[in-house]
Amino acid sequence: MTTETMVRPAVADSGAKRSELLAQRVRAARWFLVPMLVALAIVAGWPLLRSIWFSFTDASLNDLYGAEFIGFDNYLRWQTLESGRTIYRGLLVDDAWWNAVWNTVRFAVISVSIEAVLGIIVALVLNAEFKGRGLVRAAILIPWAIPTIVSARMWGWMLNDQFGIINDIMLRLGLISQKIAWTASTDTAMTAVLIVDIWKTTPFMALLVLAGLQMIPKDIYEAADIDGVHPVKQFFRITLPLVRPALMVAIIFRVLDALRIFDLIYVLTPNSPATETMSVLARENLFDFDNFAYGSAQSTLLFFIIALFTIVYIWLGRVNFDGGDR
Amino acid sequence: MAWAYTKKAAFYLLVLVIVVVSVFPFYYAILTSFKSGTDLFRITYWPTSISFDNYLSVLNQGSFPRNVLNSIFVSTLVVVLALFLAVTASFALSRVRFRGRGLLLMTILAVSMFPQIAVLAGLFEVIRGLGIYNTPWALIFSYTIFTLPFTVWVLTTFMRDLPIEIEEAAIVDGATPWVIIRRVFMPLMWPALVTTGLLAFIAAWNEFLFALTFTSSNTTRTVPVAIALLSGGSQYEIPWGNIMAASVIVTVPLVALVLIFQRKIVSGLTAGGVKG
Amino acid sequence: MAKIELKDIRKSFGAVEVIKGVSLDIRSGEFMVFVGPSGCGKSTLLRLISGLEDITAGEMSFDGQVVNALTPSKRGIAMVFQSYALYPHMTVYENMAFGLTLEKGKPKEEIKKRVHRAAEMLQISDYLDRLPKQLSGGQRQRVAIGRAITRDPRVFLFDEPLSNLDAALRVATRIEIAKLHESMRDTTMVYVTHDQVEAMTLADRICVLRDGLVEQVGTPMELYEKPDSMFVAGFIGSPKMNFISGKLAEGFNAPTVGVRGEHLVIKPSDGVWSGEVIHSENLGSDSYIYVNVGSEEPVVVREDGATKHAVGEHVEIAPIDGRVHRFDKAGKPIR
């Protein structure tokens, strides 16, 4: 019956303990998370630490446990000869490594740029209303659904110098005068890899951009039409800024994927220095050349390069991954 | 008027190009897989004769059927495991407010975007240490590194969208978090679970680096490795017919699945990526 | 049967304090309605009672037992949500039985009996095998209420349960809830609404909230006749109470006076205020006449039947004796 509005006490806490419900939920959350976290620690955390550790040792494939700590020698060591000349060795002065870094970066930048442009074009097409749109969407899912190894092999066959259909088409169209050894020649190997990668991953880009496009309210365009804004201007002033968040997320996923590329190159252009990427080189050293420690150093460096890139990108692009908070 | 027709024609030409470019390589692989002998080396754009030689040879010789079984076994088990761990974890991440949740989500995303080569050396040591090198378990173990974060991430975004009042109604009814997951959320999440599971399955099915590194004999390999390593008598005699037949065998079910679950897959791919 | 006592209850979300110290007794078996404008904290207060939300400070007890830390189910509450919140994958029967099946050792027979009894009460026995999506909005609302009844709660909570229904159904369901209260005399009910008509028609007592504080608690008639503030006076009753201040109120020896439209009469002469009719609304049973007397807003006069006063007519108006509410500068009544 008594109702009075009280003055706020100096200390606004009369023993407000955490309620049982909240405690129960937090406790449950902890137990729900533990198995996943333990699993991730075992399959990701610990191996990562061990890889980094191996990069500071002289470990070899057959003698993992006898590995001894040798500091930064895998990365850089030097020796001064009697003649007074200093010789530098190690990963940081390894031409093969920097070639691989260059290949990887070149591949990532070119492939993702082209994929972004093509992805936007395909998304715009799919966002338009026309007969058979469902069919087209199904069609572009096919490259995405095909395993990378299979597409590498399929394209390897199509790009074959003697019996490949690509050379045949281009000859018939008069684009080339003689057959090209796409995957074998150092001049064209990277192009071949790019063609296959772009073919395979543009659908992913297109789908993410399409999802972004579909969230743009239609009436914005109606208003722009009434205002007489030219369609090209509409694209650059309305569409692009509004799909930017979706595009930024798609791009970072793709770049991270491109920077670690392994399977396509391993199968399509094996042993070609023109396409050898960081992952391919590191695995070669780890398991084929018996330079386990050196390969570990390469994979460690790769990890930090990618981590650095990601942080800078998220920071500069202000990419928002977390949709909401509840 | 003419301009409008030109525009329309250009648009449909673009559509045609997109479709042809998307579909042609797969079509050509199928075409090749039905050629045999010297037919293989005659370039044709339409089927001329149909021969099942390549299929028979792939299925009867070597270990390809075994590789398919390996792939099915590994991918299925790793997805079931990941889903099992992810359902409860994503409940915690989407429905319970606790300190460090944002950071945890970022870490999980980071792990899923990991360059897998960075853990290869350490994983190799662990797998050797556990004595599971060159067994399917090595792959199930290592595939968790990408299937688990992925399923957690996607399920978390799905679960975040379930209406909060339904959960509160269950709380009022006296349901514990475990009961809420099992009897209220799981039945509502079937579509999401199927989608997420399918995407994770495809990722596991296609994985190459770990499979190449952690298996060493023909009978333990998975399909991608088997296809990558299919070779003929000499280095210059690549059995293209067999490779195409094997490729078609492993790709047709995948493409069929993807086309059946088209809408769901698109929503799963974009979940977490783009949100309003 | 539960008597609910709130002692200086506070609730903050982060740095924002939403409930700023509410003390309130809800009697056992009472139908209490929380009413107030949006953002006043009424829903939060209900959720604090339900146990879905944590109490930041203060003490809440049911029948003398402190329940601050208890889970909703241990408090013995049941709740009807605004969006019904039925489990979409369960049949009506399963929806209603779900809470009971979670109680350990409840015999199936008893669950069945209780679900059927509740279903009969609400006349939804025919739909027990259906899924929520096969029901209309009104039927879903009944199932939501039925689910709450089945649990046989000590305290029955409603969170704006009628706001998703259309106008006709809202009236029907309102009557339904009133009947429910009649037949469950032992159960304390707390009901949140922003609609003062719902509050007036359903409540034993109403608690008017404003900015996280209680403005007034009382029976509908108490609030109507003796509002404790201008806020309550303005919030309860339709049309809104007329407030006249400044010079025009001087005759009543108060800074502001309030008179309800139904307590004003139009006279040919000798009125307290006078002015021009600027608008009139004819509702058939009664009509509202808007008169510009020189106050900030036009004064609304309620008359029975159709009005005879045309726009532009000069009228004199006067309050009925004893029906004038006088308020001081702070908005408190002068009695």
CSV table of C-alpha atoms in Angstrom, one decimal, chain A residues 11-163:
chain,number,residue,atom,x,y,z
A,11,VAL,CA,25.8,3.8,-2.0
A,12,ALA,CA,23.4,2.3,-4.5
A,13,ASP,CA,23.9,-1.3,-3.4
A,14,SER,CA,21.9,-3.1,-0.8
A,15,GLY,CA,23.6,-6.4,-1.2
A,16,ALA,CA,22.5,-7.0,-4.8
A,17,LYS,CA,24.0,-10.4,-5.4
A,18,ARG,CA,24.1,-11.9,-8.8
A,19,SER,CA,20.9,-13.7,-9.4
A,20,GLU,CA,20.7,-17.5,-9.6
A,21,LEU,CA,19.5,-17.2,-13.2
A,22,LEU,CA,22.5,-15.1,-14.3
A,23,ALA,CA,24.9,-17.3,-12.4
A,24,GLN,CA,23.4,-20.4,-13.9
A,25,ARG,CA,23.7,-19.0,-17.4
A,26,VAL,CA,27.3,-17.8,-17.0
A,27,ARG,CA,28.2,-21.1,-15.5
A,28,ALA,CA,26.6,-23.0,-18.4
A,29,ALA,CA,28.2,-20.7,-20.9
A,30,ARG,CA,31.6,-21.6,-19.4
A,31,TRP,CA,31.0,-25.3,-19.7
A,32,PHE,CA,29.6,-24.9,-23.2
A,33,LEU,CA,32.7,-23.0,-24.3
A,34,VAL,CA,35.4,-25.2,-22.6
A,35,PRO,CA,35.3,-28.2,-25.0
A,36,MET,CA,35.5,-25.9,-28.0
A,37,LEU,CA,38.3,-23.8,-26.6
A,38,VAL,CA,40.2,-26.9,-25.5
A,39,ALA,CA,39.8,-28.4,-29.0
A,40,LEU,CA,41.0,-25.1,-30.6
A,41,ALA,CA,43.9,-24.9,-28.3
A,42,ILE,CA,45.0,-28.4,-29.2
A,43,VAL,CA,44.6,-28.2,-32.9
A,44,ALA,CA,45.5,-24.5,-33.5
A,45,GLY,CA,47.1,-22.8,-30.5
A,46,TRP,CA,49.7,-25.4,-29.5
A,47,PRO,CA,50.8,-26.4,-33.0
A,48,LEU,CA,51.2,-22.7,-33.8
A,49,LEU,CA,53.5,-22.2,-30.8
A,50,ARG,CA,55.4,-25.3,-31.7
A,51,SER,CA,55.9,-24.2,-35.3
A,52,ILE,CA,57.2,-20.9,-34.0
A,53,TRP,CA,59.5,-22.8,-31.6
A,54,PHE,CA,60.8,-25.0,-34.4
A,55,SER,CA,61.8,-21.9,-36.4
A,56,PHE,CA,64.3,-21.1,-33.7
A,57,THR,CA,65.8,-24.6,-33.7
A,58,ASP,CA,67.8,-26.8,-35.9
A,59,ALA,CA,65.0,-29.4,-36.0
A,60,SER,CA,64.9,-31.9,-38.9
A,61,LEU,CA,62.0,-34.0,-40.1
A,62,ASN,CA,63.5,-37.2,-38.6
A,63,ASP,CA,64.7,-35.6,-35.4
A,64,LEU,CA,62.0,-33.4,-34.1
A,65,TYR,CA,62.7,-34.1,-30.4
A,66,GLY,CA,66.5,-33.6,-30.6
A,67,ALA,CA,66.0,-30.1,-31.9
A,68,GLU,CA,68.2,-27.5,-30.3
A,69,PHE,CA,67.7,-23.8,-29.9
A,70,ILE,CA,69.7,-21.8,-32.3
A,71,GLY,CA,68.2,-18.4,-31.9
A,72,PHE,CA,67.5,-16.3,-35.0
A,73,ASP,CA,70.0,-18.3,-37.2
A,74,ASN,CA,67.2,-19.6,-39.5
A,75,TYR,CA,66.1,-16.0,-40.1
A,76,LEU,CA,69.5,-14.3,-40.3
A,77,ARG,CA,73.0,-15.2,-39.5
A,78,TRP,CA,76.3,-13.8,-40.7
A,79,GLN,CA,79.8,-14.9,-40.9
A,80,THR,CA,82.9,-12.7,-41.4
A,81,LEU,CA,85.4,-14.3,-43.7
A,82,GLU,CA,89.2,-13.8,-43.2
A,83,SER,CA,89.1,-11.5,-46.2
A,84,GLY,CA,87.0,-9.2,-44.1
A,85,ARG,CA,83.9,-9.8,-46.2
A,86,THR,CA,80.7,-10.6,-44.3
A,87,ILE,CA,78.4,-13.2,-45.7
A,88,TYR,CA,74.7,-13.1,-44.7
A,89,ARG,CA,72.6,-16.2,-44.8
A,90,GLY,CA,69.1,-17.1,-43.7
A,91,LEU,CA,65.5,-16.4,-44.6
A,92,LEU,CA,65.7,-12.7,-44.6
A,93,VAL,CA,68.3,-12.7,-47.4
A,94,ASP,CA,67.0,-15.7,-49.2
A,95,ASP,CA,66.1,-14.8,-52.8
A,96,ALA,CA,63.8,-17.8,-53.2
A,97,TRP,CA,61.8,-16.6,-50.2
A,98,TRP,CA,61.4,-13.0,-51.4
A,99,ASN,CA,60.5,-14.3,-54.8
A,100,ALA,CA,57.8,-16.4,-53.1
A,101,VAL,CA,56.6,-13.4,-51.1
A,102,TRP,CA,56.5,-11.3,-54.3
A,103,ASN,CA,54.6,-14.0,-56.1
A,104,THR,CA,52.1,-14.3,-53.3
A,105,VAL,CA,51.4,-10.6,-52.9
A,106,ARG,CA,51.2,-10.2,-56.7
A,107,PHE,CA,48.8,-13.1,-56.9
A,108,ALA,CA,46.7,-11.8,-54.0
A,109,VAL,CA,46.4,-8.2,-55.2
A,110,ILE,CA,45.7,-9.0,-58.9
A,111,SER,CA,43.3,-11.9,-58.2
A,112,VAL,CA,41.3,-10.1,-55.5
A,113,SER,CA,41.1,-6.8,-57.5
A,114,ILE,CA,39.8,-8.6,-60.6
A,115,GLU,CA,37.5,-10.7,-58.5
A,116,ALA,CA,36.0,-7.7,-56.8
A,117,VAL,CA,35.3,-5.9,-60.1
A,118,LEU,CA,33.8,-9.1,-61.7
A,119,GLY,CA,32.0,-9.9,-58.5
A,120,ILE,CA,30.3,-6.6,-58.5
A,121,ILE,CA,29.3,-6.9,-62.1
A,122,VAL,CA,27.9,-10.4,-61.6
A,123,ALA,CA,26.1,-9.3,-58.4
A,124,LEU,CA,24.6,-6.3,-60.3
A,125,VAL,CA,23.4,-8.7,-63.0
A,126,LEU,CA,21.9,-11.0,-60.4
A,127,ASN,CA,20.2,-8.1,-58.6
A,128,ALA,CA,18.4,-7.1,-61.8
A,129,GLU,CA,15.0,-8.7,-62.4
A,130,PHE,CA,15.0,-10.9,-65.5
A,131,LYS,CA,13.7,-14.3,-66.6
A,132,GLY,CA,16.0,-17.1,-65.7
A,133,ARG,CA,17.7,-15.3,-62.8
A,134,GLY,CA,17.5,-18.4,-60.6
A,135,LEU,CA,19.2,-20.4,-63.3
A,136,VAL,CA,22.1,-18.0,-63.6
A,137,ARG,CA,22.5,-18.0,-59.9
A,138,ALA,CA,22.7,-21.8,-59.9
A,139,ALA,CA,25.2,-21.6,-62.7
A,140,ILE,CA,27.6,-19.3,-60.9
A,141,LEU,CA,27.5,-21.6,-57.9
A,142,ILE,CA,29.1,-24.4,-59.9
A,143,PRO,CA,32.6,-23.1,-60.0
A,144,TRP,CA,32.3,-22.5,-56.2
A,145,ALA,CA,31.2,-26.0,-55.6
A,146,ILE,CA,33.9,-27.7,-57.5
A,147,PRO,CA,36.9,-28.7,-55.3
A,148,THR,CA,40.0,-26.6,-56.0
A,149,ILE,CA,42.0,-29.6,-56.9
A,150,VAL,CA,39.4,-30.7,-59.4
A,151,SER,CA,39.3,-27.2,-61.0
A,152,ALA,CA,43.1,-27.1,-61.1
A,153,ARG,CA,43.0,-30.4,-63.0
A,154,MET,CA,40.1,-29.4,-65.2
A,155,TRP,CA,41.8,-26.2,-66.2
A,156,GLY,CA,45.2,-27.9,-66.5
A,157,TRP,CA,43.6,-30.0,-69.2
A,158,MET,CA,41.9,-27.1,-70.9
A,159,LEU,CA,45.1,-25.1,-70.8
A,160,ASN,CA,47.2,-28.0,-72.1
A,161,ASP,CA,49.6,-26.7,-74.7
A,162,GLN,CA,49.0,-29.5,-77.3
A,163,PHE,CA,45.4,-30.7,-76.7
